[in-house]
mmCIF file of C-alpha atoms in Angstrom:
data_model
loop_
_atom_site.group_PDB
_atom_site.id
_atom_site.type_symbol
_atom_site.label_atom_id
_atom_site.label_comp_id
_atom_site.label_asym_id
_atom_site.label_seq_id
_atom_site.Cartn_x
_atom_site.Cartn_y
_atom_site.Cartn_z
ATOM 1 C CA HIS I 208 -76.822 98.982 -39.735
ATOM 2 C CA PHE I 209 -78.547 102.216 -38.821
ATOM 3 C CA THR I 210 -80.900 100.177 -36.748
ATOM 4 C CA VAL I 211 -77.823 99.034 -34.593
ATOM 5 C CA GLN I 212 -76.620 102.638 -34.201
ATOM 6 C CA LEU I 213 -80.159 104.087 -33.270
ATOM 7 C CA ALA I 214 -81.255 101.687 -31.086
ATOM 8 C CA PRO I 215 -78.998 102.408 -27.996
ATOM 9 C CA HIS I 216 -80.435 106.013 -27.932
ATOM 10 C CA VAL I 217 -84.008 105.333 -28.030
ATOM 11 C CA ASP I 218 -86.451 103.529 -25.450
ATOM 12 C CA ARG I 219 -88.718 102.153 -27.938
ATOM 13 C CA LEU I 220 -87.997 101.180 -31.651
ATOM 14 C CA LEU I 221 -90.280 99.784 -34.581
ATOM 15 C CA VAL I 222 -88.470 98.480 -37.524
ATOM 16 C CA ALA I 223 -90.645 98.000 -40.627
ATOM 17 C CA ASP I 224 -89.919 96.847 -44.045
ATOM 18 C CA ILE I 225 -92.169 95.421 -46.848
ATOM 19 C CA SER I 226 -89.595 92.264 -46.699
ATOM 20 C CA GLN I 227 -89.692 89.850 -43.976
ATOM 21 C CA ILE I 228 -86.507 88.419 -45.131
ATOM 22 C CA ALA I 229 -84.922 91.945 -44.454
ATOM 23 C CA LEU I 230 -86.580 91.952 -41.271
ATOM 24 C CA ASP I 231 -85.230 88.512 -40.143
ATOM 25 C CA ARG I 232 -81.727 89.774 -41.047
ATOM 26 C CA THR I 233 -82.055 92.815 -39.008
ATOM 27 C CA ALA I 234 -83.301 90.962 -36.125
ATOM 28 C CA GLU I 235 -80.327 88.733 -36.032
ATOM 29 C CA ARG I 236 -78.019 91.795 -36.011
ATOM 30 C CA CYS I 237 -80.114 93.394 -33.181
ATOM 31 C CA SER I 238 -80.635 90.303 -31.196
ATOM 32 C CA ASN I 239 -78.927 91.901 -28.243
ATOM 33 C CA PHE I 240 -81.632 94.478 -27.828
ATOM 34 C CA ASN I 241 -84.898 93.555 -26.548
ATOM 35 C CA HIS I 242 -86.799 96.932 -26.937
ATOM 36 C CA ILE I 243 -86.816 96.570 -30.889
ATOM 37 C CA GLN I 244 -90.102 95.348 -32.355
ATOM 38 C CA PHE I 245 -90.035 94.511 -35.970
ATOM 39 C CA GLN I 246 -93.188 94.652 -38.512
ATOM 40 C CA GLN I 247 -93.746 93.778 -42.039
ATOM 41 C CA LEU I 248 -95.399 96.821 -43.614
ATOM 42 C CA ASP I 249 -96.564 98.260 -46.990
ATOM 43 C CA LEU I 250 -96.237 101.977 -46.907
ATOM 44 C CA VAL I 251 -98.883 102.269 -49.708
ATOM 45 C CA LYS I 252 -101.427 99.881 -48.401
ATOM 46 C CA ASP I 253 -101.070 99.771 -44.579
ATOM 47 C CA THR I 254 -101.551 102.309 -41.731
ATOM 48 C CA LEU I 255 -98.777 103.197 -39.711
ATOM 49 C CA PRO I 256 -99.106 101.493 -36.287
ATOM 50 C CA GLY I 257 -99.133 104.184 -33.783
ATOM 51 C CA THR I 258 -97.461 107.655 -33.505
ATOM 52 C CA PHE I 259 -93.708 108.421 -33.074
ATOM 53 C CA ASP I 260 -91.358 110.891 -31.740
ATOM 54 C CA LEU I 261 -88.854 110.173 -34.966
ATOM 55 C CA ILE I 262 -89.462 108.598 -38.347
ATOM 56 C CA VAL I 263 -86.510 107.632 -40.369
ATOM 57 C CA CYS I 264 -87.182 107.002 -44.041
ATOM 58 C CA SER I 265 -84.106 106.369 -46.233
ATOM 59 C CA GLU I 266 -83.998 105.864 -50.219
ATOM 60 C CA VAL I 267 -87.496 104.287 -50.194
ATOM 61 C CA LEU I 268 -90.190 106.661 -51.550
ATOM 62 C CA TYR I 269 -88.795 106.487 -55.294
ATOM 63 C CA TYR I 270 -90.611 103.163 -55.332
ATOM 64 C CA MET I 271 -94.068 104.120 -53.907
ATOM 65 C CA GLY I 272 -95.760 104.409 -57.191
ATOM 66 C CA ASP I 273 -96.905 107.632 -58.695
ATOM 67 C CA ARG I 274 -97.268 111.119 -57.256
ATOM 68 C CA THR I 275 -100.705 110.386 -56.026
ATOM 69 C CA ASP I 276 -99.483 107.636 -53.796
ATOM 70 C CA LEU I 277 -96.307 109.686 -52.575
ATOM 71 C CA GLU I 278 -98.758 112.488 -51.591
ATOM 72 C CA ALA I 279 -100.821 109.991 -49.548
ATOM 73 C CA ILE I 280 -97.856 108.476 -47.982
ATOM 74 C CA ALA I 281 -96.535 111.747 -46.970
ATOM 75 C CA GLN I 282 -99.839 112.639 -45.352
ATOM 76 C CA LYS I 283 -99.915 109.116 -43.448
ATOM 77 C CA MET I 284 -96.281 110.008 -42.169
ATOM 78 C CA ALA I 285 -97.059 113.360 -40.854
ATOM 79 C CA ASP I 286 -100.093 112.291 -39.278
ATOM 80 C CA ALA I 287 -97.970 109.491 -37.683
ATOM 81 C CA LEU I 288 -95.727 111.985 -35.787
ATOM 82 C CA VAL I 289 -96.613 113.365 -32.191
ATOM 83 C CA PRO I 290 -96.923 117.095 -32.058
ATOM 84 C CA GLY I 291 -93.174 118.295 -32.336
ATOM 85 C CA GLY I 292 -92.079 115.254 -33.688
ATOM 86 C CA HIS I 293 -89.357 114.747 -36.426
ATOM 87 C CA LEU I 294 -89.030 112.939 -39.729
ATOM 88 C CA LEU I 295 -85.599 112.065 -41.112
ATOM 89 C CA MET I 296 -85.364 111.346 -44.777
ATOM 90 C CA ALA I 297 -82.579 110.833 -47.143
ATOM 91 C CA HIS I 298 -82.989 110.463 -50.956
ATOM 92 C CA ALA I 299 -80.702 110.893 -54.169
ATOM 93 C CA HIS I 300 -81.035 113.309 -56.912
ATOM 94 C CA VAL I 301 -82.550 111.653 -59.961
ATOM 95 C CA VAL I 302 -82.285 113.331 -63.403
ATOM 96 C CA VAL I 303 -85.983 112.709 -64.169
ATOM 97 C CA ASP I 304 -86.736 115.393 -61.724
ATOM 98 C CA GLU I 305 -83.665 117.899 -62.696
ATOM 99 C CA PRO I 306 -82.079 116.706 -66.107
ATOM 100 C CA ASP I 307 -79.851 119.820 -65.814
ATOM 101 C CA ARG I 308 -77.927 119.001 -62.715
ATOM 102 C CA ALA I 309 -76.098 116.143 -61.259
ATOM 103 C CA GLY I 310 -78.268 113.008 -60.563
ATOM 104 C CA PHE I 311 -78.695 109.362 -61.074
ATOM 105 C CA ASP I 312 -80.248 107.793 -64.400
ATOM 106 C CA TRP I 313 -82.515 105.558 -62.546
ATOM 107 C CA ASP I 314 -85.713 104.747 -64.144
ATOM 108 C CA VAL I 315 -87.976 105.896 -61.383
ATOM 109 C CA PRO I 316 -90.787 108.147 -61.238
ATOM 110 C CA PHE I 317 -89.123 110.930 -59.352
ATOM 111 C CA GLY I 318 -86.505 111.665 -56.949
ATOM 112 C CA ALA I 319 -85.431 113.815 -53.926
ATOM 113 C CA LYS I 320 -86.706 117.101 -55.212
ATOM 114 C CA THR I 321 -90.242 115.954 -55.837
ATOM 115 C CA ILE I 322 -90.129 113.884 -52.677
ATOM 116 C CA GLY I 323 -88.788 116.863 -50.518
ATOM 117 C CA ASP I 324 -91.400 119.456 -52.443
ATOM 118 C CA THR I 325 -94.109 116.889 -51.467
ATOM 119 C CA PHE I 326 -93.444 116.970 -47.897
ATOM 120 C CA ALA I 327 -92.751 120.497 -47.692
ATOM 121 C CA SER I 328 -95.998 121.193 -49.085
ATOM 122 C CA LEU I 329 -97.764 119.692 -46.093
ATOM 123 C CA PRO I 330 -99.288 122.383 -43.672
ATOM 124 C CA SER I 331 -98.520 120.338 -40.720
ATOM 125 C CA LEU I 332 -94.888 120.104 -41.461
ATOM 126 C CA ARG I 333 -91.907 122.423 -41.606
ATOM 127 C CA LEU I 334 -88.331 121.711 -43.005
ATOM 128 C CA ALA I 335 -85.895 122.453 -40.256
ATOM 129 C CA LYS I 336 -82.590 121.427 -41.391
ATOM 130 C CA GLU I 337 -81.280 120.017 -44.913
ATOM 131 C CA ILE I 338 -77.972 118.698 -46.144
ATOM 132 C CA TRP I 339 -77.238 118.875 -49.848
ATOM 133 C CA THR I 340 -74.609 116.824 -51.649
ATOM 134 C CA PRO I 341 -74.162 116.780 -55.456
ATOM 135 C CA LEU I 342 -75.996 113.547 -55.413
ATOM 136 C CA TYR I 343 -78.146 113.165 -52.135
ATOM 137 C CA ARG I 344 -80.418 115.268 -50.130
ATOM 138 C CA ILE I 345 -81.043 114.810 -46.408
ATOM 139 C CA GLN I 346 -84.025 116.440 -44.917
ATOM 140 C CA LEU I 347 -85.352 116.741 -41.028
ATOM 141 C CA PHE I 348 -88.984 117.810 -41.092
ATOM 142 C CA GLN I 349 -90.825 118.807 -37.734
ATOM 143 C CA ARG I 350 -94.530 118.424 -37.199
ATOM 144 C CA LYS I 351 -96.461 121.455 -36.068
ATOM 145 C CA PRO I 352 -96.612 121.504 -32.106
ATOM 146 C CA THR I 353 -99.821 121.694 -30.704
ATOM 147 C CA LYS I 354 -99.052 125.222 -29.028
ATOM 148 C CA THR I 355 -98.297 127.248 -32.073
ATOM 149 C CA LEU I 356 -96.890 130.390 -30.491
ATOM 150 C CA TRP I 357 -93.590 129.978 -32.079
ATOM 151 C CA TRP I 358 -94.874 128.582 -35.158
ATOM 152 C CA SER I 359 -93.589 131.251 -37.655
ATOM 153 C CA ASN I 360 -91.949 128.583 -39.945
ATOM 154 C CA PRO I 361 -88.407 130.069 -39.976
ATOM 155 C CA LYS I 362 -85.998 129.294 -42.594
ATOM 156 C CA PRO I 363 -84.497 125.905 -42.574
ATOM 157 C CA GLN I 364 -80.683 125.521 -41.822
ATOM 158 C CA ILE I 365 -79.504 124.326 -45.089
ATOM 159 C CA THR I 366 -75.991 122.858 -45.807
ATOM 160 C CA LYS I 367 -74.479 122.549 -49.202
ATOM 161 C CA LEU I 368 -71.650 120.231 -49.851
ATOM 162 C CA SER I 369 -69.536 120.851 -52.978
ATOM 163 C CA GLN I 370 -68.474 117.179 -53.114
ATOM 164 C CA GLN I 371 -69.597 113.954 -52.261
ATOM 165 C CA PRO I 372 -68.393 113.304 -48.592
ATOM 166 C CA ALA I 373 -67.530 109.452 -49.285
ATOM 167 C CA PRO I 374 -66.869 107.574 -52.529
ATOM 168 C CA LEU I 375 -69.615 105.809 -53.877
ATOM 169 C CA PRO I 376 -69.753 101.800 -54.630
ATOM 170 C CA PRO I 377 -68.714 101.233 -58.392
ATOM 171 C CA GLU I 378 -72.035 99.714 -59.279
ATOM 172 C CA VAL I 379 -73.796 103.066 -57.962
ATOM 173 C CA ALA I 380 -71.201 105.220 -59.344
ATOM 174 C CA ALA I 381 -71.822 103.760 -62.815
ATOM 175 C CA HIS I 382 -75.428 105.435 -62.987
ATOM 176 C CA ALA I 383 -74.359 108.770 -61.719
ATOM 177 C CA LEU I 384 -74.849 111.658 -64.380
ATOM 178 C CA TRP I 385 -72.357 114.527 -63.190
ATOM 179 C CA GLN I 386 -73.322 116.886 -65.962
ATOM 180 C CA GLY I 387 -77.021 115.942 -65.862
ATOM 181 C CA GLY I 388 -78.517 114.064 -68.715
ATOM 182 C CA LYS I 389 -81.586 111.668 -69.366
ATOM 183 C CA PRO I 390 -82.818 108.626 -67.477
ATOM 184 C CA ALA I 391 -81.321 105.434 -68.895
ATOM 185 C CA GLN I 392 -83.464 103.207 -71.354
ATOM 186 C CA TYR I 393 -83.259 99.794 -69.658
ATOM 187 C CA VAL I 394 -83.547 96.946 -71.758
ATOM 188 C CA SER I 395 -86.179 94.735 -70.705
ATOM 189 C CA PRO I 396 -84.748 91.492 -69.088
ATOM 190 C CA GLU I 397 -85.736 88.041 -70.621
ATOM 191 C CA PRO I 398 -88.756 86.590 -69.549
ATOM 192 C CA ILE I 399 -88.676 84.317 -66.844
ATOM 193 C CA ARG I 400 -89.061 80.585 -67.473
ATOM 194 C CA THR I 401 -89.294 77.381 -65.265
ATOM 195 C CA ASP I 402 -87.260 74.735 -66.455
ATOM 196 C CA ARG I 403 -86.478 73.423 -62.863
ATOM 197 C CA LEU I 404 -89.631 73.312 -61.113
ATOM 198 C CA PRO I 405 -89.666 73.598 -57.337
ATOM 199 C CA ILE I 406 -91.947 70.820 -55.839
ATOM 200 C CA LEU I 407 -92.332 71.348 -52.218
ATOM 201 C CA MET I 408 -93.035 68.731 -49.839
ATOM 202 C CA TYR I 409 -94.992 69.355 -46.766
ATOM 203 C CA HIS I 410 -96.741 67.080 -44.026
ATOM 204 C CA ARG I 411 -98.653 69.159 -41.531
ATOM 205 C CA VAL I 412 -99.440 72.683 -41.101
ATOM 206 C CA ALA I 413 -100.593 73.026 -37.254
ATOM 207 C CA PRO I 414 -99.889 75.192 -34.472
ATOM 208 C CA THR I 415 -98.626 72.198 -32.073
ATOM 209 C CA GLY I 416 -97.484 68.601 -31.984
ATOM 210 C CA VAL I 417 -95.276 66.511 -30.170
ATOM 211 C CA SER I 418 -91.446 67.311 -30.507
ATOM 212 C CA GLU I 419 -90.355 64.101 -32.083
ATOM 213 C CA LEU I 420 -92.325 65.143 -35.314
ATOM 214 C CA ASN I 421 -91.578 68.579 -35.202
ATOM 215 C CA ARG I 422 -89.427 68.065 -38.646
ATOM 216 C CA TRP I 423 -92.650 67.420 -40.244
ATOM 217 C CA ARG I 424 -94.997 70.112 -38.855
ATOM 218 C CA ILE I 425 -94.908 73.790 -39.561
ATOM 219 C CA THR I 426 -97.127 76.378 -38.021
ATOM 220 C CA PRO I 427 -99.724 78.214 -39.649
ATOM 221 C CA GLU I 428 -97.764 81.441 -38.873
ATOM 222 C CA ALA I 429 -94.536 80.226 -40.926
ATOM 223 C CA PHE I 430 -96.721 78.710 -43.663
ATOM 224 C CA GLU I 431 -98.255 82.203 -44.207
ATOM 225 C CA ASP I 432 -95.205 83.875 -44.272
ATOM 226 C CA GLN I 433 -93.966 81.109 -46.889
ATOM 227 C CA LEU I 434 -97.099 81.835 -49.222
ATOM 228 C CA ARG I 435 -96.673 85.648 -48.810
ATOM 229 C CA TYR I 436 -93.162 85.380 -50.199
ATOM 230 C CA LEU I 437 -94.208 83.078 -52.935
ATOM 231 C CA ARG I 438 -96.896 85.533 -53.823
ATOM 232 C CA ASP I 439 -94.738 88.608 -53.594
ATOM 233 C CA ALA I 440 -91.857 86.904 -55.688
ATOM 234 C CA GLY I 441 -94.262 86.017 -58.352
ATOM 235 C CA TYR I 442 -94.622 82.611 -57.980
ATOM 236 C CA TYR I 443 -97.911 80.479 -59.140
ATOM 237 C CA SER I 444 -99.229 77.005 -58.623
ATOM 238 C CA VAL I 445 -98.878 74.405 -61.577
ATOM 239 C CA SER I 446 -100.614 71.095 -61.550
ATOM 240 C CA VAL I 447 -98.714 68.023 -61.963
ATOM 241 C CA ASP I 448 -100.246 67.128 -65.041
ATOM 242 C CA THR I 449 -98.716 70.461 -66.645
ATOM 243 C CA TRP I 450 -95.233 69.688 -65.322
ATOM 244 C CA CYS I 451 -95.459 66.177 -66.719
ATOM 245 C CA HIS I 452 -96.571 67.678 -70.107
ATOM 246 C CA ALA I 453 -93.816 70.166 -69.950
ATOM 247 C CA MET I 454 -91.131 67.349 -69.118
ATOM 248 C CA LEU I 455 -92.700 65.219 -72.012
ATOM 249 C CA ASN I 456 -92.047 67.983 -74.455
ATOM 250 C CA LYS I 457 -88.909 69.468 -72.911
ATOM 251 C CA THR I 458 -90.436 72.736 -72.915
ATOM 252 C CA ALA I 459 -90.194 75.143 -70.054
ATOM 253 C CA LEU I 460 -93.057 77.003 -68.363
ATOM 254 C CA PRO I 461 -93.577 80.507 -68.522
ATOM 255 C CA GLY I 462 -92.763 82.713 -65.175
ATOM 256 C CA ARG I 463 -91.947 81.277 -61.772
ATOM 257 C CA ALA I 464 -94.076 77.920 -61.550
ATOM 258 C CA ILE I 465 -94.127 76.071 -58.213
ATOM 259 C CA LEU I 466 -95.957 72.768 -57.140
ATOM 260 C CA LEU I 467 -96.854 72.302 -53.357
ATOM 261 C CA THR I 468 -97.388 68.751 -52.230
ATOM 262 C CA PHE I 469 -98.665 67.583 -48.990
ATOM 263 C CA ASP I 470 -98.186 63.663 -47.728
ATOM 264 C CA ASP I 471 -100.570 61.788 -45.649
ATOM 265 C CA GLY I 472 -103.713 63.964 -45.798
ATOM 266 C CA PHE I 473 -103.863 65.390 -42.106
ATOM 267 C CA LEU I 474 -107.145 66.800 -41.164
ATOM 268 C CA ASP I 475 -105.152 69.939 -40.230
ATOM 269 C CA PHE I 476 -104.569 70.464 -44.002
ATOM 270 C CA PHE I 477 -108.267 71.142 -44.300
ATOM 271 C CA THR I 478 -108.175 73.308 -40.938
ATOM 272 C CA TYR I 479 -105.100 75.562 -41.427
ATOM 273 C CA ALA I 480 -103.414 74.945 -44.685
ATOM 274 C CA GLN I 481 -106.549 75.273 -47.360
ATOM 275 C CA PRO I 482 -107.583 78.616 -46.040
ATOM 276 C CA LEU I 483 -104.205 80.037 -46.476
ATOM 277 C CA LEU I 484 -103.668 78.576 -49.737
ATOM 278 C CA LYS I 485 -106.964 80.282 -50.871
ATOM 279 C CA GLN I 486 -105.992 83.372 -49.432
ATOM 280 C CA TYR I 487 -102.813 83.746 -51.207
ATOM 281 C CA GLY I 488 -103.889 82.181 -54.396
ATOM 282 C CA PHE I 489 -102.073 78.914 -54.515
ATOM 283 C CA SER I 490 -103.225 75.333 -54.885
ATOM 284 C CA ALA I 491 -101.765 72.008 -53.815
ATOM 285 C CA LEU I 492 -101.555 68.242 -54.574
ATOM 286 C CA VAL I 493 -102.242 66.067 -51.647
ATOM 287 C CA PHE I 494 -101.326 62.693 -51.406
ATOM 288 C CA LEU I 495 -103.903 60.445 -49.444
ATOM 289 C CA VAL I 496 -103.476 56.763 -47.884
ATOM 290 C CA ALA I 497 -106.471 55.185 -49.383
ATOM 291 C CA ASP I 498 -107.307 52.681 -46.271
ATOM 292 C CA GLN I 499 -106.599 55.367 -43.802
ATOM 293 C CA VAL I 500 -108.893 58.092 -44.927
ATOM 294 C CA GLY I 501 -111.022 59.195 -42.166
ATOM 295 C CA ARG I 502 -109.100 57.267 -39.831
ATOM 296 C CA SER I 503 -105.713 58.229 -38.193
ATOM 297 C CA ASN I 504 -101.927 58.140 -39.006
ATOM 298 C CA GLY I 505 -101.123 54.420 -37.414
ATOM 299 C CA TRP I 506 -97.700 54.798 -38.844
ATOM 300 C CA ASP I 507 -96.886 57.424 -36.226
ATOM 301 C CA THR I 508 -97.967 55.861 -33.285
ATOM 302 C CA ALA I 509 -94.572 54.946 -32.103
ATOM 303 C CA TYR I 510 -93.934 58.649 -31.710
ATOM 304 C CA GLY I 511 -97.194 58.867 -29.438
ATOM 305 C CA GLU I 512 -99.016 61.185 -31.651
ATOM 306 C CA GLU I 513 -102.189 59.775 -33.196
ATOM 307 C CA LEU I 514 -103.766 62.333 -35.341
ATOM 308 C CA PRO I 515 -106.947 62.566 -37.451
ATOM 309 C CA LEU I 516 -106.994 62.151 -41.122
ATOM 310 C CA MET I 517 -109.597 63.921 -43.629
ATOM 311 C CA ASN I 518 -112.634 61.687 -44.388
ATOM 312 C CA TRP I 519 -114.133 61.913 -47.844
ATOM 313 C CA ASP I 520 -116.401 64.839 -47.461
ATOM 314 C CA HIS I 521 -113.282 66.946 -46.530
ATOM 315 C CA ILE I 522 -111.572 65.521 -49.452
ATOM 316 C CA ARG I 523 -114.564 66.195 -51.761
ATOM 317 C CA GLN I 524 -114.974 69.766 -50.563
ATOM 318 C CA LEU I 525 -111.327 70.404 -51.378
ATOM 319 C CA GLN I 526 -111.531 69.090 -54.738
ATOM 320 C CA ALA I 527 -114.381 71.292 -55.372
ATOM 321 C CA GLU I 528 -111.943 74.208 -54.259
ATOM 322 C CA GLY I 529 -109.356 73.019 -56.939
ATOM 323 C CA ILE I 530 -107.053 71.011 -54.726
ATOM 324 C CA GLN I 531 -105.751 67.727 -56.324
ATOM 325 C CA PHE I 532 -105.243 64.563 -54.904
ATOM 326 C CA GLY I 533 -102.635 61.480 -55.709
ATOM 327 C CA SER I 534 -101.946 58.102 -54.029
ATOM 328 C CA HIS I 535 -99.581 57.705 -50.754
ATOM 329 C CA SER I 536 -100.464 53.839 -51.132
ATOM 330 C CA ALA I 537 -102.885 51.898 -49.279
ATOM 331 C CA THR I 538 -101.575 51.619 -46.258
ATOM 332 C CA HIS I 539 -98.308 53.602 -45.971
ATOM 333 C CA ARG I 540 -95.787 50.973 -45.684
ATOM 334 C CA PRO I 541 -92.273 51.083 -47.097
ATOM 335 C CA LEU I 542 -92.682 49.537 -50.525
ATOM 336 C CA THR I 543 -89.152 48.130 -50.914
ATOM 337 C CA SER I 544 -89.906 45.723 -47.975
ATOM 338 C CA LEU I 545 -92.756 44.308 -49.785
ATOM 339 C CA SER I 546 -93.216 41.395 -52.104
ATOM 340 C CA VAL I 547 -93.895 42.255 -55.882
ATOM 341 C CA ALA I 548 -97.411 41.019 -55.248
ATOM 342 C CA ASP I 549 -97.924 43.702 -52.349
ATOM 343 C CA MET I 550 -96.339 46.232 -53.958
ATOM 344 C CA VAL I 551 -98.801 46.151 -56.905
ATOM 345 C CA GLN I 552 -101.733 45.710 -54.472
ATOM 346 C CA GLU I 553 -100.735 48.884 -52.777
ATOM 347 C CA GLY I 554 -100.534 50.934 -55.719
ATOM 348 C CA ALA I 555 -103.572 49.415 -57.552
ATOM 349 C CA ARG I 556 -105.859 49.160 -54.514
ATOM 350 C CA SER I 557 -105.349 52.825 -53.554
ATOM 351 C CA ARG I 558 -105.692 54.106 -57.186
ATOM 352 C CA THR I 559 -108.950 52.062 -57.460
ATOM 353 C CA ILE I 560 -110.191 53.544 -54.313
ATOM 354 C CA LEU I 561 -109.575 56.978 -54.910
ATOM 355 C CA GLN I 562 -110.774 56.914 -58.402
ATOM 356 C CA GLN I 563 -113.964 55.435 -57.235
ATOM 357 C CA GLU I 564 -114.551 58.067 -54.554
ATOM 358 C CA LEU I 565 -113.527 61.207 -56.415
ATOM 359 C CA GLY I 566 -114.692 60.369 -59.896
ATOM 360 C CA THR I 567 -111.549 61.367 -61.273
ATOM 361 C CA SER I 568 -108.619 59.643 -62.883
ATOM 362 C CA ILE I 569 -105.411 59.268 -60.306
ATOM 363 C CA HIS I 570 -102.152 59.538 -62.025
ATOM 364 C CA ALA I 571 -99.888 60.802 -59.170
ATOM 365 C CA PHE I 572 -98.211 58.658 -56.493
ATOM 366 C CA ALA I 573 -95.830 59.677 -53.586
ATOM 367 C CA TYR I 574 -93.645 56.888 -52.185
ATOM 368 C CA PRO I 575 -94.375 56.392 -48.356
ATOM 369 C CA TYR I 576 -91.172 57.513 -46.679
ATOM 370 C CA GLY I 577 -89.538 58.043 -49.843
ATOM 371 C CA ASP I 578 -88.785 54.304 -50.304
ATOM 372 C CA PHE I 579 -88.501 53.458 -53.669
ATOM 373 C CA ASP I 580 -86.059 51.603 -56.215
ATOM 374 C CA PRO I 581 -86.307 50.467 -59.812
ATOM 375 C CA VAL I 582 -88.522 47.781 -59.034
ATOM 376 C CA VAL I 583 -90.971 49.770 -57.279
ATOM 377 C CA GLU I 584 -90.773 52.541 -59.877
ATOM 378 C CA HIS I 585 -91.601 49.940 -62.611
ATOM 379 C CA LEU I 586 -94.390 48.561 -60.842
ATOM 380 C CA ILE I 587 -95.839 51.642 -59.961
ATOM 381 C CA GLY I 588 -95.848 52.913 -63.386
ATOM 382 C CA ALA I 589 -97.694 49.437 -64.301
ATOM 383 C CA CYS I 590 -100.553 50.290 -62.018
ATOM 384 C CA GLY I 591 -101.339 53.392 -63.984
ATOM 385 C CA TYR I 592 -99.347 56.181 -62.345
ATOM 386 C CA THR I 593 -97.651 58.427 -64.641
ATOM 387 C CA SER I 594 -95.671 60.459 -61.835
ATOM 388 C CA GLY I 595 -93.795 59.388 -58.781
ATOM 389 C CA PHE I 596 -92.865 61.651 -56.161
ATOM 390 C CA SER I 597 -89.658 60.778 -54.037
ATOM 391 C CA CYS I 598 -88.027 62.445 -50.958
ATOM 392 C CA ARG I 599 -84.691 62.859 -53.108
ATOM 393 C CA SER I 600 -84.159 66.448 -52.773
ATOM 394 C CA GLY I 601 -83.685 68.927 -55.414
ATOM 395 C CA HIS I 602 -85.480 70.929 -58.002
ATOM 396 C CA SER I 603 -87.462 68.839 -60.923
ATOM 397 C CA LYS I 604 -85.595 69.058 -64.106
ATOM 398 C CA LEU I 605 -87.135 68.553 -67.461
ATOM 399 C CA GLN I 606 -84.914 65.503 -68.227
ATOM 400 C CA ASP I 607 -85.916 63.737 -64.809
ATOM 401 C CA SER I 608 -87.621 60.430 -64.677
ATOM 402 C CA LEU I 609 -91.630 61.101 -64.627
ATOM 403 C CA LEU I 610 -91.607 58.421 -61.767
ATOM 404 C CA ALA I 611 -88.604 59.672 -59.874
ATOM 405 C CA LEU I 612 -89.514 63.454 -59.252
ATOM 406 C CA PRO I 613 -87.324 65.125 -56.555
ATOM 407 C CA ARG I 614 -89.158 67.330 -53.906
ATOM 408 C CA ILE I 615 -87.763 70.050 -51.569
ATOM 409 C CA GLU I 616 -88.649 69.236 -48.145
ATOM 410 C CA VAL I 617 -89.907 72.125 -45.911
ATOM 411 C CA MET I 618 -89.149 71.320 -42.279
ATOM 412 C CA GLY I 619 -90.393 72.926 -39.081
ATOM 413 C CA SER I 620 -87.208 74.378 -38.321
ATOM 414 C CA ASP I 621 -86.755 76.232 -41.491
ATOM 415 C CA ASN I 622 -86.807 80.258 -41.151
ATOM 416 C CA LEU I 623 -87.694 82.249 -44.028
ATOM 417 C CA GLN I 624 -84.432 82.823 -45.213
ATOM 418 C CA GLU I 625 -83.777 78.956 -45.161
ATOM 419 C CA PHE I 626 -86.864 78.667 -47.214
ATOM 420 C CA VAL I 627 -86.034 81.165 -49.775
ATOM 421 C CA LYS I 628 -82.487 79.563 -50.096
ATOM 422 C CA LYS I 629 -83.960 76.166 -50.524
ATOM 423 C CA LEU I 630 -86.131 77.716 -53.605
ATOM 424 C CA SER I 631 -82.781 79.066 -55.052
ATOM 425 C CA ILE I 632 -81.169 77.305 -58.062
ATOM 426 C CA ALA I 633 -77.149 77.270 -57.962
#
């Protein structure tokens, strides 16, 4: 809301946040403005992009680590101001700073007093104005101008209010200690467990492609945003064997587990997806069409897009890097349209080829087009597969059939908010 209010009064505005989701939501609210830039930024790790006439920082700095980090951030912000530029900050009083006065009981390392004192100690800044309320402190700092004739550091204009100018929301007021006190001793939450696994279904990661197949292609930039979110949210990759073992034993996995799957074995997995997976610490399960390895996606020729698939050299290199592989049949035909003999041929032949080429057992099968029924499920199991992946949407539960695992399709049209929503469990 502050961005919407500030935007009409400036020629250029950069909105920064560590959360891409928060940036996307702000961008939606500010869609009428064309002079706003949005950038994901970590104040601790990243440098500030350029210099500014005004920097606004509200209720952020309690979460920046320890005082050493706070001092570094303060210097970073001061250096990013033009001479004569201003820094506007708003932070709350916290009893960890001043236990004998009103403040919040939050379990943070410091509050408004420590933050204000840290910035006031910088030689390049002066405190120009300040507003105190019983629970909050708003400060306006100015950077020392190039010409220092008037730089005598006059006393700041300080306004103190005896009451809060507006009532606090109930969930915030519950943590206010009006007579001072000690920080709350928060009870550690129950450890996170995964008893419903998000199995993500991808096809292509590539910058371009025909519009008819956009649903099954996401850009490398979008894929990186998704991986960054997964990493920051604490997700980690699990293997299909690990999840199958958990299902058989009806035992939840520790933490936020996730399984990323890719159908068809496109060459762009090797080119675009795997470097990003490695960068963000994730692995994947790739389903290969055994007879088409090293060739192209003949099943998509009706859309006018024939694309190269990975060859065995690509696949073996990925295998050495920790990527797992499963079968996507021998020829990518819809299995329910085939005879029983042909169904078995699709399952058995593909498994034999993959095992011979990769030197490892293949137990995972993804049904082409998500096309399966109880007969297909039974015959694929009879071919030696212990897990079958469908296109049925949803999280995989411990009680699911191992040969009818649901997946969450990630589509090219999904923005980050929609991606995150798909991960959530009602």
